[in-house]
Amino acid sequence: MKISDEKRSVEKRRVTQIEKNGYPDSIYINAAKIFQGIHTENSDDKIQVRYGDNSESPMMAFKDEHSKRVSYELAFNTLKYQGLLEEILLDSHTYPCYSIPDELTSLLVVMLYDLQDRKFTKRKIFAEEELVAEVQEIGNYLYRTKLAAALARCRIKYDALSIDYFVPETIWKQEQRASALPLWFWINTLKISLEDVTRDLEMKGFTKVESVSDFDHYTYAVDQHCQDVLVFPASLREELLNLDLYADCKLLLQDKSRSLAVHSAQALLSEGGDIIMAHIGSHLTIAHMSVLTNQSRSKIFACGVKSLAKEEELRNSFSHMGCENIQLLPEDFTELEPTDPRFDKAKVILLLPQCSGLGAGNPMEFILSEHRDAGLLQDLFQGFVSEDKLNVLAERQLNELIHARKFKKVQAIVYCTCSIYPEENELVVQKALESEVEGVRRYRIIPSVFNTCSNSESSTEMFFKTEPSEISSGCFLAVLQREKDTSKKVSAKDILDSAAAENVLDGITEEKPKEEVKKQKVKRKLKVTDSKPKAAKLLRPTGAIVKAEVSVSKAASKIQEQHEWHTKAASDIQEKRVSPKKAATNTPQKTAQKKKAATNTPQKTVQKKKAASNTPQKTVQKKKAANNTPQKTVNQKKAASNSPQKKAPRTKAASNIQQKNALNKSSQ
């Protein structure tokens, strides 16, 4: 085991031990401050327990992420049982207490919840713990009172088998759903491949299945939308968090909605283009974006890193994950100048604004990981967001979306929330599209990369949506693309040059105009005396040019064949005079040739007509004729169809035949 793994295991064991015996004083203080801001206010005529003034936001200092998580969970659990805890204090006459001012009532209620959760056993004090006087005083005071008896009377009064009876139904349903929701882990491919993760999981006894519906304890599946995301049953949470894969940042646990957002942005990013992430949110979202764009030389700009301590913390986290293409910015997104030269290569803006978050699978986890306002715990407890708060959130989201449109070199915006309210989703997008931004081209909504693999219940034609359920968290995603500038007229040459530069015209060649082809054809006919006419040097020969080349070359060859025929005819006559016997022997054959020539006369007429139209078919037919007839007959046909002196050869041929017949008779 690595040293870092040993530290992690020791810390886990120490935390488990602390949770059984209470918490450090600092956690009680922070939980009380959180509860002070989210507790439920009763109407004036029913106020019996007073919490003092909570108009100012308390300053909290957390030792680490675990301390923060425990503080939030303790505050929220206190909120869930606030009514029961107040009744216990009043029934046991523990409240009011003149030695405890109203400003410490929140601490009193928080520590009462923890005391009953420990079955009213005394809290252990650890040697390394820094003691706080107020915590020590209230702890001793609560331990001396008869609070267990007061709790028993409340349970009898309401016929409650356990204190879970006092949890509001909305919270109970939410927690049931969150406890059954699958776990999503994305793979850090900078450190490990999908194949290696699969092999490692198989060695540990996990089995890969097709989908969530096939889960059976030690099983997992590849997410249907994001191929680098693995899904596991909720029951395996503790075991998965103890794996080396998780400790070494090779598997990262995060709500699926964030993986959907980064994959949507990455799909729109061109080679070498940068991306602006409008909110720091979870460092895991930034890291996932970095991993997906690592091979494309893209730079990730993350806005809103306000302190040097936060910057150092993030840099250490990113370094441990292997992420190197991230640039942290102290400015809020709306403070960025759209003309800033740092963003000249920025092509996509990923906007994950602060939202109500009620669609998140585990709202508590969402608030903690995204560093959201603790006030969202109150909305979570109520099960809804007040209209005033919703309007404030929607106005802020609209301003950010309009500001994103002002970056003239940006080509696309991805807008994603975990809200279930149209006021934060569709309505914000529609208002942003309708707003006029001077000197900036308009945007339009386009389908996301996930719409094609989603059912009709989870997506619309343009927006991608998933509703909160036992197998998925709620998510809204919209992709906005800048419209093309149609005001500038682009010439056909510019379009072709642009297409050629992008290799769109590969395999496509130029074809010359018909007028140019006709001129070329006439010129080549005038040059029939050339021995071998040169072919036109085109990328792709046209039909007309091919015809011209065939006719020119054929005319030259026919003239040459005419001359050869005359010579051969004269030599034949001379030979027959010298060898009358040989001529007599060849008489039947010559007669057959005459008959065959007569039979081929209609075909010759057809060929002459086809030759006039300069079709390539003539060449094929004449080749066939050459194969079927003696060379002399072919020569007669070719000479008759192409030579200006066709009558003379035909007359000579006739006289030659008569002379041959006379010789035959005399020899007989």
Coordinates of N, CA, C and O in Angstrom, one line a residue, residues 174-238:
Q174 N -37.1 11.9 -1.0 CA -35.8 12.3 -1.6 C -34.6 11.5 -1.1 O -33.8 11.0 -1.9
E175 N -34.6 11.2 0.2 CA -33.5 10.4 0.7 C -33.6 8.9 0.2 O -32.6 8.3 0.0
Q176 N -34.8 8.4 0.1 CA -35.0 7.1 -0.4 C -34.5 7.0 -1.9 O -33.8 6.0 -2.2
R177 N -34.8 8.0 -2.6 CA -34.4 8.0 -4.0 C -32.9 8.1 -4.1 O -32.2 7.4 -4.9
A178 N -32.3 9.0 -3.3 CA -30.8 9.2 -3.4 C -30.1 7.9 -2.9 O -29.0 7.6 -3.5
S179 N -30.6 7.2 -2.0 CA -30.0 6.0 -1.5 C -30.0 4.9 -2.5 O -29.1 4.0 -2.5
A180 N -31.0 4.9 -3.4 CA -31.1 3.8 -4.4 C -30.4 4.2 -5.8 O -30.3 3.4 -6.7
L181 N -30.1 5.5 -5.9 CA -29.6 6.0 -7.2 C -28.2 5.4 -7.5 O -27.3 5.3 -6.7
P182 N -28.0 4.9 -8.8 CA -26.7 4.3 -9.2 C -25.6 5.4 -9.0 O -25.8 6.6 -8.9
L183 N -24.4 4.8 -8.9 CA -23.2 5.7 -8.8 C -22.5 5.8 -10.1 O -22.3 4.8 -10.8
W184 N -22.1 7.0 -10.5 CA -21.4 7.2 -11.8 C -19.9 7.6 -11.5 O -19.6 8.5 -10.8
F185 N -19.0 6.8 -12.1 CA -17.6 7.1 -12.0 C -17.1 7.3 -13.4 O -17.3 6.5 -14.3
W186 N -16.4 8.5 -13.7 CA -15.8 8.6 -15.0 C -14.3 8.2 -14.9 O -13.7 8.4 -13.8
I187 N -13.8 7.7 -16.0 CA -12.4 7.2 -16.1 C -11.4 8.3 -16.4 O -11.6 9.0 -17.4
N188 N -10.4 8.4 -15.6 CA -9.3 9.4 -16.0 C -8.4 8.7 -16.9 O -7.4 8.0 -16.5
T189 N -8.6 8.9 -18.2 CA -7.8 8.2 -19.3 C -6.4 8.8 -19.4 O -5.6 8.2 -20.1
L190 N -6.1 9.8 -18.6 CA -4.7 10.2 -18.6 C -3.8 9.3 -17.7 O -2.6 9.2 -17.8
K191 N -4.5 8.5 -16.9 CA -3.8 7.5 -16.0 C -4.1 6.1 -16.3 O -3.3 5.2 -16.0
I192 N -5.2 5.8 -16.9 CA -5.6 4.4 -17.1 C -6.6 4.3 -18.3 O -7.4 5.3 -18.5
S193 N -6.6 3.2 -19.0 CA -7.5 3.0 -20.1 C -8.8 2.2 -19.6 O -8.8 1.6 -18.6
L194 N -9.8 2.3 -20.5 CA -11.0 1.6 -20.1 C -10.7 0.1 -20.0 O -11.3 -0.6 -19.2
E195 N -9.9 -0.4 -20.9 CA -9.6 -1.9 -20.9 C -8.9 -2.3 -19.6 O -9.2 -3.3 -19.0
D196 N -8.0 -1.4 -19.1 CA -7.3 -1.7 -17.9 C -8.2 -1.6 -16.7 O -8.1 -2.4 -15.7
V197 N -9.1 -0.7 -16.7 CA -10.1 -0.6 -15.6 C -11.0 -1.8 -15.6 O -11.2 -2.4 -14.5
T198 N -11.4 -2.2 -16.8 CA -12.3 -3.4 -16.9 C -11.5 -4.7 -16.3 O -12.1 -5.5 -15.6
R199 N -10.3 -4.8 -16.7 CA -9.5 -5.9 -16.2 C -9.3 -5.9 -14.7 O -9.4 -6.9 -14.0
D200 N -9.0 -4.7 -14.2 CA -8.9 -4.5 -12.7 C -10.1 -4.9 -12.0 O -10.1 -5.6 -10.9
L201 N -11.3 -4.4 -12.5 CA -12.6 -4.7 -11.8 C -12.9 -6.2 -11.9 O -13.4 -6.8 -10.9
E202 N -12.6 -6.8 -13.0 CA -12.9 -8.3 -13.1 C -12.0 -9.1 -12.1 O -12.5 -10.1 -11.5
M203 N -10.8 -8.6 -11.9 CA -9.9 -9.3 -10.9 C -10.5 -9.2 -9.5 O -10.2 -10.0 -8.6
K204 N -11.2 -8.1 -9.3 CA -11.8 -7.9 -7.9 C -13.2 -8.5 -7.8 O -13.9 -8.2 -6.8
G205 N -13.6 -9.2 -8.8 CA -14.9 -9.9 -8.7 C -16.1 -9.2 -9.3 O -17.2 -9.7 -9.1
F206 N -15.9 -8.1 -10.0 CA -17.0 -7.4 -10.7 C -17.3 -8.0 -12.0 O -16.4 -8.4 -12.7
T207 N -18.6 -7.9 -12.4 CA -19.0 -8.4 -13.7 C -19.7 -7.3 -14.5 O -20.5 -6.6 -13.9
K208 N -19.3 -7.2 -15.7 CA -19.9 -6.2 -16.6 C -21.2 -6.7 -17.2 O -21.4 -7.8 -17.6
V209 N -22.3 -5.8 -17.1 CA -23.6 -6.1 -17.6 C -24.0 -5.1 -18.6 O -23.3 -4.0 -18.8
E210 N -25.1 -5.3 -19.3 CA -25.5 -4.4 -20.4 C -26.1 -3.1 -19.9 O -25.8 -2.0 -20.5
S211 N -26.9 -3.1 -18.9 CA -27.5 -1.9 -18.4 C -27.8 -1.9 -16.9 O -27.6 -3.0 -16.3
V212 N -28.3 -0.8 -16.4 CA -28.6 -0.7 -15.0 C -29.7 -1.7 -14.6 O -29.7 -2.2 -13.5
S213 N -30.6 -2.0 -15.5 CA -31.7 -3.0 -15.2 C -31.1 -4.4 -14.9 O -31.8 -5.2 -14.3
D214 N -29.9 -4.6 -15.3 CA -29.3 -6.0 -15.1 C -28.4 -6.0 -13.8 O -27.7 -7.1 -13.6
F215 N -28.4 -5.0 -13.0 CA -27.5 -4.9 -11.8 C -27.9 -6.1 -10.9 O -29.1 -6.4 -10.6
D216 N -26.8 -6.7 -10.3 CA -27.0 -7.7 -9.3 C -25.8 -7.7 -8.4 O -24.8 -8.5 -8.5
H217 N -25.8 -6.7 -7.5 CA -24.7 -6.5 -6.5 C -23.3 -6.2 -7.2 O -23.2 -5.1 -7.7
Y218 N -22.4 -7.2 -7.3 CA -21.1 -6.9 -7.8 C -21.1 -6.8 -9.4 O -20.5 -7.6 -10.1
T219 N -21.8 -5.9 -9.9 CA -21.9 -5.7 -11.3 C -21.7 -4.2 -11.7 O -21.8 -3.3 -10.8
Y220 N -21.5 -3.9 -12.9 CA -21.4 -2.5 -13.4 C -21.7 -2.5 -14.9 O -21.7 -3.6 -15.6
A221 N -21.9 -1.3 -15.4 CA -22.2 -1.1 -16.8 C -21.6 0.1 -17.4 O -21.3 1.0 -16.6
V222 N -21.4 0.2 -18.7 CA -20.9 1.4 -19.3 C -22.1 2.3 -19.6 O -23.1 1.8 -20.1
D223 N -22.0 3.6 -19.3 CA -23.1 4.5 -19.4 C -23.5 4.6 -20.9 O -22.7 4.6 -21.8
Q224 N -24.8 4.7 -21.1 CA -25.4 4.7 -22.5 C -25.0 6.0 -23.3 O -25.0 6.0 -24.5
H225 N -24.7 7.1 -22.5 CA -24.4 8.4 -23.2 C -22.9 8.7 -23.2 O -22.5 9.2 -24.2
C226 N -22.2 8.4 -22.2 CA -20.8 8.7 -22.1 C -20.0 7.4 -21.9 O -20.1 6.7 -20.9
Q227 N -19.2 7.1 -22.9 CA -18.5 5.8 -23.0 C -17.3 5.8 -22.0 O -16.8 4.7 -21.8
D228 N -16.9 6.9 -21.4 CA -15.9 6.8 -20.4 C -16.4 6.9 -19.0 O -15.7 7.2 -18.0
V229 N -17.7 6.6 -18.8 CA -18.4 6.7 -17.5 C -18.9 5.3 -17.2 O -19.6 4.6 -18.1
L230 N -18.6 4.8 -16.0 CA -19.1 3.5 -15.5 C -20.2 3.7 -14.5 O -20.1 4.6 -13.7
V231 N -21.2 2.8 -14.5 CA -22.3 2.9 -13.5 C -22.3 1.7 -12.6 O -22.1 0.6 -13.1
F232 N -22.4 1.9 -11.3 CA -22.4 0.9 -10.3 C -23.7 1.0 -9.4 O -24.3 2.0 -9.3
P233 N -24.1 -0.2 -8.8 CA -25.2 -0.1 -7.8 C -24.8 0.7 -6.6 O -23.7 0.8 -6.2
A234 N -25.8 1.4 -6.1 CA -25.6 2.3 -4.9 C -25.1 1.5 -3.7 O -24.4 2.1 -2.9
S235 N -25.4 0.2 -3.6 CA -25.0 -0.5 -2.4 C -23.5 -0.7 -2.3 O -23.0 -1.1 -1.3
L236 N -22.8 -0.5 -3.4 CA -21.3 -0.7 -3.5 C -20.5 0.6 -3.2 O -19.3 0.6 -3.3
R237 N -21.2 1.6 -2.7 CA -20.5 2.9 -2.5 C -19.2 2.8 -1.6 O -18.1 3.2 -2.1
E238 N -19.4 2.3 -0.4 CA -18.2 2.2 0.5 C -17.1 1.4 -0.1 O -15.9 1.7 0.0

